[in-house]
């Protein structure tokens, strides 16, 4: 395929656009691993997903208290119930349905076809991008809050949250520009240290509750005074808990890294039963561990921290557990806790960055919807960091302000996963599970809608990502429409014999749009082509007829089958997403396998060139002759070696 003359290869350009940081080094959510991934015990992989999931403890209790007030523990109980009874069963099913780490988006992709399916996936990718980018910015903002509020640096760091956040995001980008190798061992150390410190903080906080039991009595009094009877309390908690949904992140990452989970020796590539079983252990352990921390942390922070400290500018804003660590265990221990929190938030951003670097290559190139520079890691890193800078500036590095956008991205992915497993259960004929998953879907749908109405900034940011992805994707698809998109041509024995028999003389191919497929049609076609091109010996030709499969597909394998119709007409039928691409690929295959330059004959397509071009872009047909010639020109720049194209 010919392209524009390459620019002089400067050292910087070679480094910047080289894919030296291979995809395997950026294994994050949705990584497309082409080589077998190194596997680890499930509990180690749990720590890899835990840098994202468990890091939300750094800000979740504070956001919960700010959103729900005294209802925070009750709303957290609702959240835990939805996690254990809703999200966990759903993603255990996702693990069984996509054991190679494809995730719920790939499940829906298999259920939907044509352009509607592609556009739906692009929408989900927009929300996934929202989730990952906000994970980077929100985690960095919370890490900055832990830096600023530390008493050892508070005097000269006060008010510097924005610049610290931007610095952390820039440092994350610098790491990925140099090359980031996933280190599960580092994640194990970070997660183990962070959870152990949280156990100490929560345990000491409960000890203070036992010595000051009036804090519980005061909470119960405030709860009943503000919200009345128990039924009303539960009802209000159900209305409030969507604001807390950001604490449910990590499940999609858990199934996406399945390829790293060690299975059993009996596993096969088609059915890795041991890997599925251990991934379910991973998901269950993560859900139970996080549920315990969410409940205990919401209780102690609600009981022991004054409400005004949770507000913007308060000492517990975005760092409720760190507030308790400093208050009850001293500034020395509190500083160690701050450093641990900053470390896990840092790795949460790294996980999200790795996810973005892998989610684009997993889908967009297959759709023909990725610019050429997207094949290199470093340009993507620069684009992602620039977007993260912009979002950080828009939200002024405010943790609470970004919670809505983060929750929206997480909840949309959850809802899509629920829909996927519901459809999968229905397809499998499992009626009880279908109804169960349908109920869970409705709950998550309510949660998503409630979150959108309560905090519309999340869906606005998601819409911006969607519009950006769709615009870039469609522009790239149009720009790459004339590429030779066929990866292989597979012909049956009869089709091969047609071409082999004619390779000793001229190979003449007539492109035919079939109608009746009878003798009269083929005779009329030969006569028309002979008249238009002053062709003799028209009986020794091969007809090629293309059946369009899914025109929204980009790359494909063209399958050809030879037939003899009416006892005399040799026909090769092809199946492909695009008529011009199929014919061009067949001609190049003929030339490669026989050494002869084939001739192909077309008739001009009737109608407006603009409408025919749109038909080609959307439906794979349309202006076949000039498009086929252009594809051949780009694929074979040497005119002396290019197949002959005749149009009459």
Coordinates of C-alpha atoms in Angstrom, one line a residue:
X1 CA 0.0 0.0 0.0
X2 CA 1.4 3.4 -0.9
X3 CA 1.4 6.3 1.4
X4 CA 2.6 9.9 1.3
X5 CA 6.4 10.2 1.1
X6 CA 7.7 9.7 4.6
X7 CA 9.2 12.6 6.5
X8 CA 12.9 12.4 7.3
X9 CA 13.3 10.1 10.3
X10 CA 14.7 12.3 13.1
X11 CA 15.8 10.7 16.3
X12 CA 12.8 12.1 18.2
X13 CA 10.3 11.1 15.6
X14 CA 11.7 7.5 15.5
X15 CA 11.5 7.3 19.3
X16 CA 8.1 9.0 19.6
X17 CA 6.2 7.0 17.1
X18 CA 8.0 3.7 17.6
X19 CA 6.0 1.1 19.3
X20 CA 8.9 0.2 21.5
X21 CA 6.7 -0.1 24.6
X22 CA 4.9 -3.1 23.3
X23 CA 1.3 -3.8 24.2
X24 CA 2.4 -6.6 26.5
X25 CA 4.2 -4.0 28.7
X26 CA 0.9 -2.1 29.1
X27 CA -1.3 -4.8 30.4
X28 CA -4.2 -3.1 32.0
X29 CA -7.9 -3.4 31.6
X30 CA -8.9 -4.6 28.2
X31 CA -5.4 -5.5 27.2
X32 CA -5.2 -7.3 23.9
X33 CA -2.6 -9.9 24.6
X34 CA -1.4 -11.7 21.5
X35 CA 1.2 -13.8 23.3
X36 CA 0.5 -16.0 26.3
X37 CA 0.6 -13.8 29.4
X38 CA 2.7 -14.7 32.4
X39 CA 0.3 -16.1 35.0
X40 CA 0.2 -15.6 38.8
X41 CA -1.7 -16.8 41.8
X42 CA -5.2 -15.3 41.9
X43 CA -4.5 -13.4 45.1
X44 CA -1.5 -11.7 43.5
X45 CA -3.6 -10.6 40.5
X46 CA -6.2 -9.4 43.1
X47 CA -3.6 -6.9 44.2
X48 CA -3.1 -5.7 40.7
X49 CA -6.9 -4.9 40.4
X50 CA -6.9 -3.7 44.0
X51 CA -4.7 -0.7 43.3
X52 CA -7.8 0.7 41.5
X53 CA -10.5 -0.9 43.7
X54 CA -9.1 -0.5 47.2
X55 CA -7.6 2.9 46.5
X56 CA -11.2 4.4 46.6
X57 CA -10.9 4.0 50.4
X58 CA -8.8 7.1 50.2
X59 CA -11.8 9.3 49.3
X60 CA -14.9 7.1 49.4
X61 CA -15.8 7.5 53.2
X62 CA -15.5 11.3 52.9
X63 CA -17.6 11.5 49.7
X64 CA -20.2 9.2 51.3
X65 CA -20.4 11.4 54.5
X66 CA -20.7 14.5 52.4
X67 CA -23.4 13.0 50.1
X68 CA -25.5 11.1 52.7
X69 CA -24.6 12.8 56.0
X70 CA -25.8 10.7 59.0
X71 CA -27.3 8.2 56.5
X72 CA -23.8 7.3 55.3
X73 CA -23.6 3.9 57.0
X74 CA -27.1 2.9 56.0
X75 CA -26.5 4.0 52.4
X76 CA -23.2 2.1 52.5
X77 CA -25.1 -1.0 53.6
X78 CA -27.3 -0.7 50.5
X79 CA -24.2 -0.3 48.4
X80 CA -22.7 -3.4 49.9
X81 CA -25.9 -5.4 49.3
X82 CA -25.8 -4.3 45.7
X83 CA -22.1 -5.2 45.4
X84 CA -22.5 -8.7 46.9
X85 CA -25.9 -9.6 45.5
X86 CA -25.7 -7.7 42.2
X87 CA -22.3 -6.8 40.9
X88 CA -20.5 -9.9 42.1
X89 CA -22.9 -12.5 40.4
X90 CA -22.9 -10.4 37.2
X91 CA -19.1 -10.3 36.9
X92 CA -18.7 -14.0 37.9
X93 CA -20.9 -14.7 34.9
X94 CA -18.8 -12.3 32.8
X95 CA -15.7 -14.2 33.8
X96 CA -17.3 -17.5 32.6
X97 CA -18.5 -15.9 29.3
X98 CA -15.2 -14.1 28.5
X99 CA -12.3 -16.2 30.0
X100 CA -9.7 -14.5 27.8
X101 CA -10.2 -11.1 29.4
X102 CA -12.5 -9.5 26.8
X103 CA -14.9 -8.1 29.4
X104 CA -18.5 -7.2 29.2
X105 CA -18.1 -4.8 26.2
X106 CA -16.9 -7.7 24.1
X107 CA -19.9 -9.8 25.2
X108 CA -22.3 -7.1 23.9
X109 CA -20.2 -6.7 20.7
X110 CA -20.8 -10.3 19.9
X111 CA -24.6 -9.8 20.4
X112 CA -24.8 -6.8 18.1
X113 CA -23.9 -6.5 14.5
X114 CA -23.6 -3.9 11.7
X115 CA -23.2 -0.2 12.3
X116 CA -25.6 -0.1 15.3
X117 CA -23.3 -2.5 17.1
X118 CA -20.2 -0.6 16.3
X119 CA -21.8 2.7 17.4
X120 CA -23.0 1.1 20.6
X121 CA -19.5 -0.1 21.4
X122 CA -18.1 3.4 20.7
X123 CA -20.6 4.8 23.2
X124 CA -19.5 2.3 25.8
X125 CA -15.9 3.1 25.0
X126 CA -16.7 6.8 25.7
X127 CA -18.0 5.9 29.1
X128 CA -15.0 3.6 29.7
X129 CA -12.7 6.4 28.8
X130 CA -14.6 8.6 31.2
X131 CA -14.0 6.1 33.9
X132 CA -10.3 5.6 33.3
X133 CA -9.5 9.3 32.7
X134 CA -11.4 10.4 35.8
X135 CA -9.6 7.6 37.7
X136 CA -6.3 9.3 36.8
X137 CA -7.4 12.8 37.7
X138 CA -9.5 12.0 40.8
X139 CA -6.8 9.7 42.2
X140 CA -4.1 12.4 41.6
X141 CA -6.4 15.0 43.2
X142 CA -6.9 12.9 46.3
X143 CA -3.2 12.2 46.5
X144 CA -2.6 15.9 46.4
X145 CA -5.1 16.4 49.2
X146 CA -3.1 13.9 51.3
X147 CA 0.0 15.9 50.6
X148 CA -1.4 19.3 51.4
X149 CA -3.1 18.2 54.6
X150 CA -0.1 16.5 56.0
X151 CA 1.1 18.7 59.0
X152 CA 4.8 18.4 58.0
X153 CA 4.2 20.1 54.7
X154 CA 0.9 22.0 55.3
X155 CA 2.6 25.3 55.9
X156 CA 4.2 25.6 52.4
X157 CA 1.9 23.4 50.4
X158 CA -1.4 25.0 51.4
X159 CA -3.6 25.9 48.4
X160 CA -1.4 24.0 46.0
X161 CA -3.7 21.1 45.2
X162 CA -4.1 22.0 41.5
X163 CA -0.4 22.3 40.8
X164 CA 0.4 19.1 42.8
X165 CA -2.3 17.2 40.9
X166 CA -1.0 18.4 37.6
X167 CA 2.5 17.5 38.6
X168 CA 1.4 14.0 39.6
X169 CA -0.5 13.5 36.3
X170 CA 2.6 14.8 34.4
X171 CA 4.8 12.4 36.3
X172 CA 2.5 9.5 35.4
X173 CA 2.7 10.5 31.7
X174 CA 6.5 10.7 31.9
X175 CA 6.7 7.2 33.3
X176 CA 4.6 5.8 30.4
X177 CA 6.6 7.8 27.8
X178 CA 9.7 6.1 29.0
X179 CA 8.0 2.7 29.2
X180 CA 5.9 1.2 32.0
X181 CA 6.3 -2.5 32.8
X182 CA 3.6 -4.0 34.8
X183 CA 4.9 -5.2 38.2
X184 CA 2.4 -7.4 40.1
X185 CA 5.0 -7.8 42.9
X186 CA 5.0 -4.0 43.5
X187 CA 1.2 -4.0 43.5
X188 CA 1.2 -6.8 46.1
X189 CA 3.4 -4.8 48.4
X190 CA 1.4 -1.6 48.0
X191 CA -2.0 -3.2 48.5
X192 CA -0.9 -5.3 51.5
X193 CA 0.7 -2.3 53.2
X194 CA -2.3 0.0 52.5
X195 CA -4.9 -2.5 53.7
X196 CA -2.8 -3.4 56.8
X197 CA -2.6 0.3 57.7
X198 CA -6.3 0.7 57.2
X199 CA -7.0 -2.2 59.5
X200 CA -4.9 -0.4 62.2
X201 CA -6.8 2.9 61.7
X202 CA -10.2 1.3 61.7
X203 CA -9.4 -0.8 64.8
X204 CA -8.0 2.1 66.8
X205 CA -11.0 4.2 65.7
X206 CA -13.4 1.5 67.0
X207 CA -11.4 1.4 70.3
X208 CA -12.1 5.1 70.7
X209 CA -15.8 4.5 69.9
X210 CA -15.9 2.0 72.8
X211 CA -14.4 4.5 75.1
X212 CA -16.7 7.2 74.0
X213 CA -20.0 5.4 73.3
X214 CA -22.0 8.6 73.3
X215 CA -20.9 9.2 69.7
X216 CA -23.1 6.3 68.7
X217 CA -25.9 7.5 70.8
X218 CA -25.6 11.0 69.3
X219 CA -25.6 9.5 65.8
X220 CA -28.8 7.4 66.4
X221 CA -30.5 10.5 67.9
X222 CA -29.5 12.7 64.9
X223 CA -30.7 9.9 62.5
X224 CA -34.1 9.5 64.0
X225 CA -34.5 13.3 64.6
X226 CA -33.7 14.1 61.0
X227 CA -35.4 11.2 59.1
X228 CA -38.1 9.8 61.3
X229 CA -39.1 6.1 61.4
X230 CA -36.9 3.2 60.2
X231 CA -38.9 2.8 57.0
X232 CA -38.2 6.4 56.0
X233 CA -34.5 5.9 56.8
X234 CA -34.2 2.9 54.5
X235 CA -36.2 4.7 51.8
X236 CA -33.9 7.8 52.0
X237 CA -30.8 5.5 52.0
X238 CA -32.1 3.9 48.7
X239 CA -32.4 7.4 47.2
X240 CA -28.9 8.5 48.4
X241 CA -26.8 5.5 47.7
X242 CA -26.3 6.2 43.9
X243 CA -24.0 9.0 45.0
X244 CA -21.8 6.3 46.7
X245 CA -21.5 4.1 43.6
X246 CA -18.0 5.1 42.8
X247 CA -16.9 2.7 45.5
X248 CA -17.9 -0.2 43.2
X249 CA -15.1 0.3 40.7
X250 CA -12.7 -2.6 39.9
X251 CA -14.9 -5.4 38.7
X252 CA -14.4 -4.7 35.0
X253 CA -10.7 -4.6 35.7
X254 CA -10.9 -7.9 37.5
X255 CA -12.3 -9.8 34.5
X256 CA -10.0 -7.9 32.1
X257 CA -6.9 -9.2 33.7
X258 CA -8.1 -12.8 33.7
X259 CA -5.3 -13.8 31.3
X260 CA -2.8 -13.3 34.2
X261 CA -4.6 -15.6 36.6
X262 CA -3.0 -19.0 36.9
X263 CA -5.4 -21.8 36.1
X264 CA -5.0 -25.6 36.4
X265 CA -2.9 -28.0 34.3
X266 CA -6.0 -29.3 32.7
X267 CA -7.0 -26.0 31.2
X268 CA -7.4 -25.6 27.5
X269 CA -7.5 -22.5 25.4
X270 CA -11.1 -23.1 24.5
X271 CA -12.2 -23.8 28.1
X272 CA -9.8 -22.6 30.8
X273 CA -11.9 -23.9 33.7
X274 CA -9.2 -23.4 36.3
X275 CA -8.7 -19.8 35.3
X276 CA -12.4 -19.1 35.5
X277 CA -12.7 -20.7 38.9
X278 CA -9.7 -18.7 40.3
X279 CA -11.0 -15.5 38.8
X280 CA -14.3 -16.0 40.5
X281 CA -12.3 -16.4 43.8
X282 CA -10.5 -13.1 43.0
X283 CA -13.8 -11.3 42.4
X284 CA -15.4 -12.7 45.5
X285 CA -12.4 -11.9 47.7
X286 CA -12.2 -8.4 46.4
X287 CA -15.9 -7.8 46.9
X288 CA -16.0 -9.2 50.5
X289 CA -12.8 -7.4 51.5
X290 CA -13.9 -4.0 50.1
X291 CA -17.4 -4.4 51.6
X292 CA -15.9 -4.9 55.1
X293 CA -13.7 -1.8 54.7
X294 CA -16.5 0.3 53.3
X295 CA -18.9 -0.5 56.2
X296 CA -16.4 -0.1 59.0
X297 CA -14.9 3.0 57.5
X298 CA -18.3 4.6 57.0
X299 CA -19.2 3.9 60.6
X300 CA -16.1 5.3 62.3
X301 CA -15.8 8.3 60.0
X302 CA -19.5 9.2 60.6
X303 CA -19.3 8.7 64.3
X304 CA -15.9 10.4 65.0
X305 CA -15.5 13.2 62.5
X306 CA -17.5 16.4 62.7
X307 CA -19.8 17.0 59.7
X308 CA -18.2 20.3 58.8
X309 CA -14.8 18.7 58.3
X310 CA -16.1 16.8 55.3
X311 CA -16.9 19.9 53.3
X312 CA -14.6 21.6 50.9
X313 CA -11.6 23.0 52.8
X314 CA -12.3 20.8 55.8
X315 CA -9.6 18.7 57.3
X316 CA -11.3 15.4 56.3
X317 CA -12.3 16.5 52.8
X318 CA -11.2 13.7 50.5
X319 CA -9.1 12.1 53.3
X320 CA -11.5 10.9 56.1
X321 CA -9.4 7.9 57.2
X322 CA -6.2 9.9 57.0
X323 CA -7.8 12.4 59.3
X324 CA -8.5 9.7 61.9
X325 CA -4.9 8.3 61.4
X326 CA -3.4 11.6 62.3
X327 CA -5.8 12.3 65.1
X328 CA -5.6 9.0 67.0
X329 CA -2.2 7.6 65.9
X330 CA -0.1 10.8 65.7
X331 CA 1.5 12.6 62.8
X332 CA 4.3 10.0 62.4
X333 CA 1.9 7.2 61.7
X334 CA -0.4 9.6 59.8
X335 CA 2.5 10.5 57.5
X336 CA 3.2 6.8 56.8
X337 CA -0.5 6.4 56.1
X338 CA -0.5 9.4 53.7
X339 CA 2.5 8.0 51.8
X340 CA 0.8 4.6 51.5
X341 CA -2.4 6.3 50.2
X342 CA -0.4 8.4 47.7
X343 CA 1.3 5.2 46.5
X344 CA -1.9 3.3 45.9
X345 CA -3.6 6.2 44.3
X346 CA -0.5 6.6 42.0
X347 CA -0.9 2.9 40.9
X348 CA -4.6 3.4 40.4
X349 CA -3.7 6.1 37.9
X350 CA -1.2 3.8 36.3
X351 CA -3.7 1.0 36.0
X352 CA -6.2 3.4 34.4
X353 CA -3.6 4.7 31.9
X354 CA -2.7 1.1 31.0
X355 CA -6.4 0.5 30.4
X356 CA -6.7 3.4 28.0
X357 CA -3.6 2.3 26.1
X358 CA -5.1 -1.1 25.6
X359 CA -8.8 -0.3 25.1
X360 CA -8.1 1.6 21.9
X361 CA -6.0 -1.1 20.2
X362 CA -8.6 -3.8 21.2
X363 CA -11.5 -2.2 19.3
X364 CA -10.8 0.8 17.1
X365 CA -8.2 -0.7 14.7
X366 CA -10.5 -3.6 14.0
X367 CA -13.2 -1.1 13.1
X368 CA -10.8 0.9 10.9
X369 CA -11.4 3.7 13.4
X370 CA -8.0 4.5 14.7
X371 CA -5.6 7.1 13.2
X372 CA -2.3 5.6 12.1
X373 CA -0.4 7.2 15.0
X374 CA -2.7 5.4 17.4
X375 CA -0.5 2.3 16.7
X376 CA 2.2 3.9 18.8
X377 CA 1.9 4.2 22.6
X378 CA 3.6 7.5 23.2
X379 CA 1.3 9.7 21.1
X380 CA -1.6 8.2 22.9
X381 CA 0.0 8.9 26.2
X382 CA 0.4 12.6 25.3
X383 CA -3.2 12.9 24.2
X384 CA -4.5 11.2 27.4
X385 CA -2.3 13.4 29.6
X386 CA -3.5 16.5 27.8
X387 CA -7.1 15.5 28.4
X388 CA -6.4 14.7 32.1
X389 CA -4.8 18.2 32.4
X390 CA -7.9 19.8 31.0
X391 CA -10.3 17.9 33.3
X392 CA -8.1 18.6 36.3
X393 CA -8.2 22.3 35.4
X394 CA -12.0 22.3 34.8
X395 CA -12.7 20.7 38.2
X396 CA -9.9 22.6 40.0
X397 CA -8.5 19.3 41.3
X398 CA -11.6 18.9 43.5
X399 CA -12.2 15.3 44.6
X400 CA -15.8 15.7 45.4
X401 CA -16.6 17.5 42.2
X402 CA -15.2 14.7 40.1
X403 CA -17.2 12.0 41.9
X404 CA -20.2 12.3 39.7
X405 CA -18.3 11.8 36.5
X406 CA -16.4 8.9 37.9
X407 CA -19.6 7.2 39.2
X408 CA -21.3 7.7 35.8
X409 CA -18.5 5.9 34.0
X410 CA -18.5 3.1 36.5
X411 CA -22.3 2.7 36.5
X412 CA -22.7 2.7 32.7
X413 CA -20.1 -0.1 32.5
X414 CA -21.9 -2.0 35.2
X415 CA -25.3 -1.6 33.5
X416 CA -23.9 -2.8 30.2
X417 CA -22.4 -5.8 31.9
X418 CA -25.8 -6.6 33.5
X419 CA -27.5 -6.3 30.1
X420 CA -24.8 -8.6 28.6
X421 CA -25.2 -11.4 31.1
X422 CA -29.0 -11.1 31.0
X423 CA -29.0 -11.7 27.3
X424 CA -26.4 -14.5 27.7
X425 CA -28.6 -16.2 30.2
X426 CA -31.6 -15.9 28.0
X427 CA -29.7 -17.2 25.0
X428 CA -28.7 -20.2 27.2
X429 CA -32.3 -20.9 28.1
X430 CA -31.8 -20.2 31.9
X431 CA -35.1 -18.6 32.8
X432 CA -34.5 -18.1 36.5
X433 CA -31.1 -16.6 36.0
X434 CA -32.5 -14.4 33.2
X435 CA -35.1 -13.0 35.6
X436 CA -32.5 -12.6 38.4
X437 CA -30.1 -10.7 36.1
X438 CA -32.9 -8.6 34.7
X439 CA -33.8 -7.4 38.2
X440 CA -30.2 -6.5 38.9
X441 CA -30.1 -4.7 35.5
X442 CA -33.1 -2.6 36.6
X443 CA -31.4 -1.7 39.9
X444 CA -28.3 -0.6 38.2
X445 CA -30.3 1.2 35.6
X446 CA -32.1 3.1 38.3
X447 CA -28.7 3.8 40.0
X448 CA -27.3 5.1 36.8
X449 CA -30.3 7.3 35.9
X450 CA -30.4 8.7 39.5
X451 CA -26.7 9.5 39.4
X452 CA -27.1 11.3 36.1
X453 CA -30.0 13.4 37.3
X454 CA -28.3 14.2 40.6
X455 CA -24.9 14.9 39.0
X456 CA -25.2 15.6 35.3
X457 CA -21.6 16.7 35.0
X458 CA -20.7 13.0 34.7
X459 CA -22.9 12.3 31.6
X460 CA -21.7 15.6 30.1
X461 CA -18.1 14.6 30.3
X462 CA -19.1 11.1 29.1
X463 CA -20.9 12.7 26.1
X464 CA -17.8 14.8 25.3
X465 CA -15.7 11.6 25.3
X466 CA -18.3 9.8 23.1
X467 CA -18.5 12.7 20.6
X468 CA -14.7 12.8 20.5
X469 CA -14.3 9.1 20.0
X470 CA -17.1 8.9 17.4
X471 CA -15.8 11.9 15.4
X472 CA -12.2 10.7 15.4
X473 CA -13.3 7.1 14.6
X474 CA -15.6 8.1 11.7
X475 CA -13.0 10.5 10.2
X476 CA -10.4 7.7 10.5
X477 CA -12.7 5.2 8.9
X478 CA -13.4 7.5 5.9
X479 CA -9.7 8.3 5.6
X480 CA -8.8 4.6 5.6
X481 CA -11.7 3.4 3.5
X482 CA -9.5 2.9 0.4
X483 CA -7.0 0.7 2.1
X484 CA -6.7 -3.0 1.2
X485 CA -8.5 -4.3 4.3
X486 CA -8.4 -8.0 3.4
X487 CA -6.1 -10.1 5.6
X488 CA -6.4 -13.2 3.6
X489 CA -8.2 -14.8 0.6
X490 CA -9.3 -18.4 1.1
X491 CA -10.5 -20.1 -2.1
X492 CA -12.0 -23.6 -2.4
X493 CA -10.5 -26.3 -4.7
X494 CA -12.9 -25.5 -7.6
X495 CA -12.2 -21.7 -7.5
X496 CA -8.4 -22.5 -7.5
X497 CA -8.8 -24.8 -10.5
X498 CA -10.7 -22.0 -12.4
X499 CA -7.7 -19.7 -11.9
X500 CA -5.1 -22.3 -12.5
X501 CA -6.6 -23.4 -15.8
X502 CA -6.5 -19.8 -17.1
X503 CA -3.1 -18.9 -15.8
X504 CA -1.4 -20.0 -19.0
X505 CA -3.3 -17.4 -20.9
X506 CA -5.2 -14.2 -20.0
X507 CA -7.1 -14.3 -16.8
X508 CA -10.3 -12.3 -17.5
X509 CA -12.7 -11.6 -14.7
X510 CA -16.1 -10.0 -15.0
X511 CA -17.6 -8.3 -11.9
X512 CA -21.3 -9.2 -11.8
X513 CA -24.1 -8.0 -9.5
X514 CA -26.3 -11.1 -9.5
X515 CA -30.0 -11.0 -10.2
X516 CA -31.5 -14.1 -11.7
X517 CA -28.2 -16.1 -11.9
X518 CA -29.6 -17.8 -15.1
X519 CA -28.1 -18.3 -18.6
X520 CA -29.7 -15.2 -20.0
X521 CA -28.1 -12.9 -17.4
X522 CA -24.6 -14.3 -18.0
X523 CA -24.9 -14.2 -21.8
X524 CA -26.2 -10.6 -21.7
X525 CA -23.3 -9.6 -19.3
X526 CA -20.7 -11.1 -21.6
X527 CA -22.2 -9.4 -24.7
X528 CA -22.3 -6.0 -22.8
X529 CA -18.7 -6.3 -21.6
X530 CA -17.5 -7.5 -25.1
X531 CA -19.2 -4.5 -26.8
X532 CA -17.9 -2.0 -24.3
X533 CA -14.3 -3.2 -24.3
X534 CA -14.1 -4.7 -27.9
X535 CA -13.4 -8.0 -26.3
X536 CA -13.3 -11.3 -28.1
X537 CA -13.4 -14.8 -26.7
X538 CA -15.9 -13.8 -24.1
X539 CA -16.8 -17.4 -23.2
X540 CA -13.4 -17.9 -21.5
X541 CA -14.1 -15.6 -18.5
X542 CA -14.8 -16.0 -14.8
X543 CA -17.6 -14.2 -13.2
X544 CA -17.1 -12.8 -9.7
X545 CA -20.1 -12.1 -7.5
X546 CA -19.7 -10.6 -4.0
X547 CA -22.1 -11.1 -1.1
X548 CA -21.7 -8.3 1.4
X549 CA -21.5 -9.7 5.0
X550 CA -21.3 -7.0 7.7
X551 CA -20.3 -3.7 6.0
X552 CA -19.3 -2.2 9.3
X553 CA -16.4 -4.6 9.7
X554 CA -13.1 -3.3 8.5
X555 CA -10.5 -6.1 8.2
X556 CA -11.7 -9.5 7.2
X557 CA -10.9 -12.8 5.5
X558 CA -12.4 -13.1 2.0
X559 CA -13.9 -16.6 1.4
X560 CA -14.3 -17.7 -2.2
X561 CA -16.3 -20.6 -3.7
X562 CA -16.2 -21.8 -7.3
X563 CA -19.4 -22.9 -9.1
X564 CA -20.3 -23.9 -12.6
X565 CA -23.8 -22.6 -13.5
X566 CA -25.9 -23.7 -16.4
X567 CA -23.2 -26.2 -17.3
X568 CA -20.9 -23.5 -18.9
X569 CA -20.5 -20.4 -16.8
X570 CA -17.6 -20.4 -14.2
X571 CA -18.5 -18.2 -11.2
X572 CA -16.5 -17.4 -8.1
X573 CA -18.7 -16.2 -5.2
X574 CA -17.0 -14.1 -2.5
X575 CA -18.1 -13.1 1.0
X576 CA -16.7 -9.9 2.3
X577 CA -17.8 -6.6 4.1
X578 CA -16.8 -4.6 1.0
X579 CA -17.3 -5.4 -2.7
X580 CA -14.4 -3.4 -4.0
X581 CA -12.0 -4.7 -1.4
X582 CA -13.0 -8.3 -2.1
X583 CA -12.4 -7.9 -5.9
X584 CA -9.1 -6.1 -5.4
X585 CA -7.9 -8.8 -3.0
X586 CA -8.9 -11.5 -5.4
X587 CA -7.0 -9.9 -8.3
X588 CA -3.9 -9.5 -6.2
X589 CA -4.2 -13.1 -5.0
X590 CA -4.5 -14.3 -8.6
X591 CA -1.4 -12.3 -9.6
X592 CA 0.5 -13.6 -6.6
X593 CA -0.4 -17.3 -7.1
X594 CA -0.3 -17.5 -10.9
X595 CA 2.2 -14.8 -11.9
X596 CA -0.3 -13.5 -14.5
X597 CA -1.7 -9.9 -14.5
X598 CA -5.4 -10.5 -14.4
X599 CA -8.0 -8.3 -16.2
X600 CA -11.2 -7.2 -14.5
X601 CA -14.2 -5.7 -16.3
X602 CA -16.8 -3.4 -14.8
X603 CA -19.8 -1.4 -15.9
X604 CA -20.2 2.1 -14.6
X605 CA -22.6 2.4 -11.7
X606 CA -25.7 4.4 -12.4
X607 CA -26.7 7.2 -10.0
X608 CA -25.1 10.1 -8.2
X609 CA -21.4 9.7 -7.4
X610 CA -22.0 11.2 -4.0
X611 CA -24.8 8.7 -3.1
X612 CA -22.7 5.8 -4.5
X613 CA -19.8 6.9 -2.3
X614 CA -22.0 6.9 0.8
X615 CA -23.3 3.5 -0.2
X616 CA -19.7 2.2 -0.3
X617 CA -18.8 3.8 3.0
X618 CA -21.9 2.5 4.8
X619 CA -22.9 -0.6 3.0
X620 CA -19.8 -1.9 1.2
X621 CA -21.1 -1.5 -2.4
X622 CA -21.8 1.6 -4.5
X623 CA -19.1 3.0 -6.8
X624 CA -17.3 -0.3 -7.2
X625 CA -15.1 0.3 -10.3
X626 CA -13.2 3.4 -9.4
X627 CA -12.9 2.3 -5.7
X628 CA -11.5 -1.1 -6.8
X629 CA -8.9 0.7 -9.0
X630 CA -7.9 3.1 -6.3
X631 CA -7.4 0.2 -3.8
X632 CA -5.3 -1.6 -6.3
X633 CA -3.3 1.6 -6.9
X634 CA -2.5 2.1 -3.3
X635 CA -1.8 -1.6 -2.7
X636 CA 0.5 -2.0 -5.7
X637 CA 2.3 1.3 -6.5
X638 CA 4.2 -0.2 -9.5
X639 CA 1.9 0.4 -12.5
X640 CA 3.6 -2.3 -14.5
X641 CA 2.7 -4.9 -11.9
X642 CA -0.8 -3.8 -11.2
X643 CA -3.9 -5.8 -12.4
X644 CA -5.7 -4.3 -15.4
X645 CA -9.0 -2.6 -14.7
X646 CA -11.5 -2.0 -17.5
X647 CA -14.7 0.0 -17.2
X648 CA -17.3 0.4 -19.9

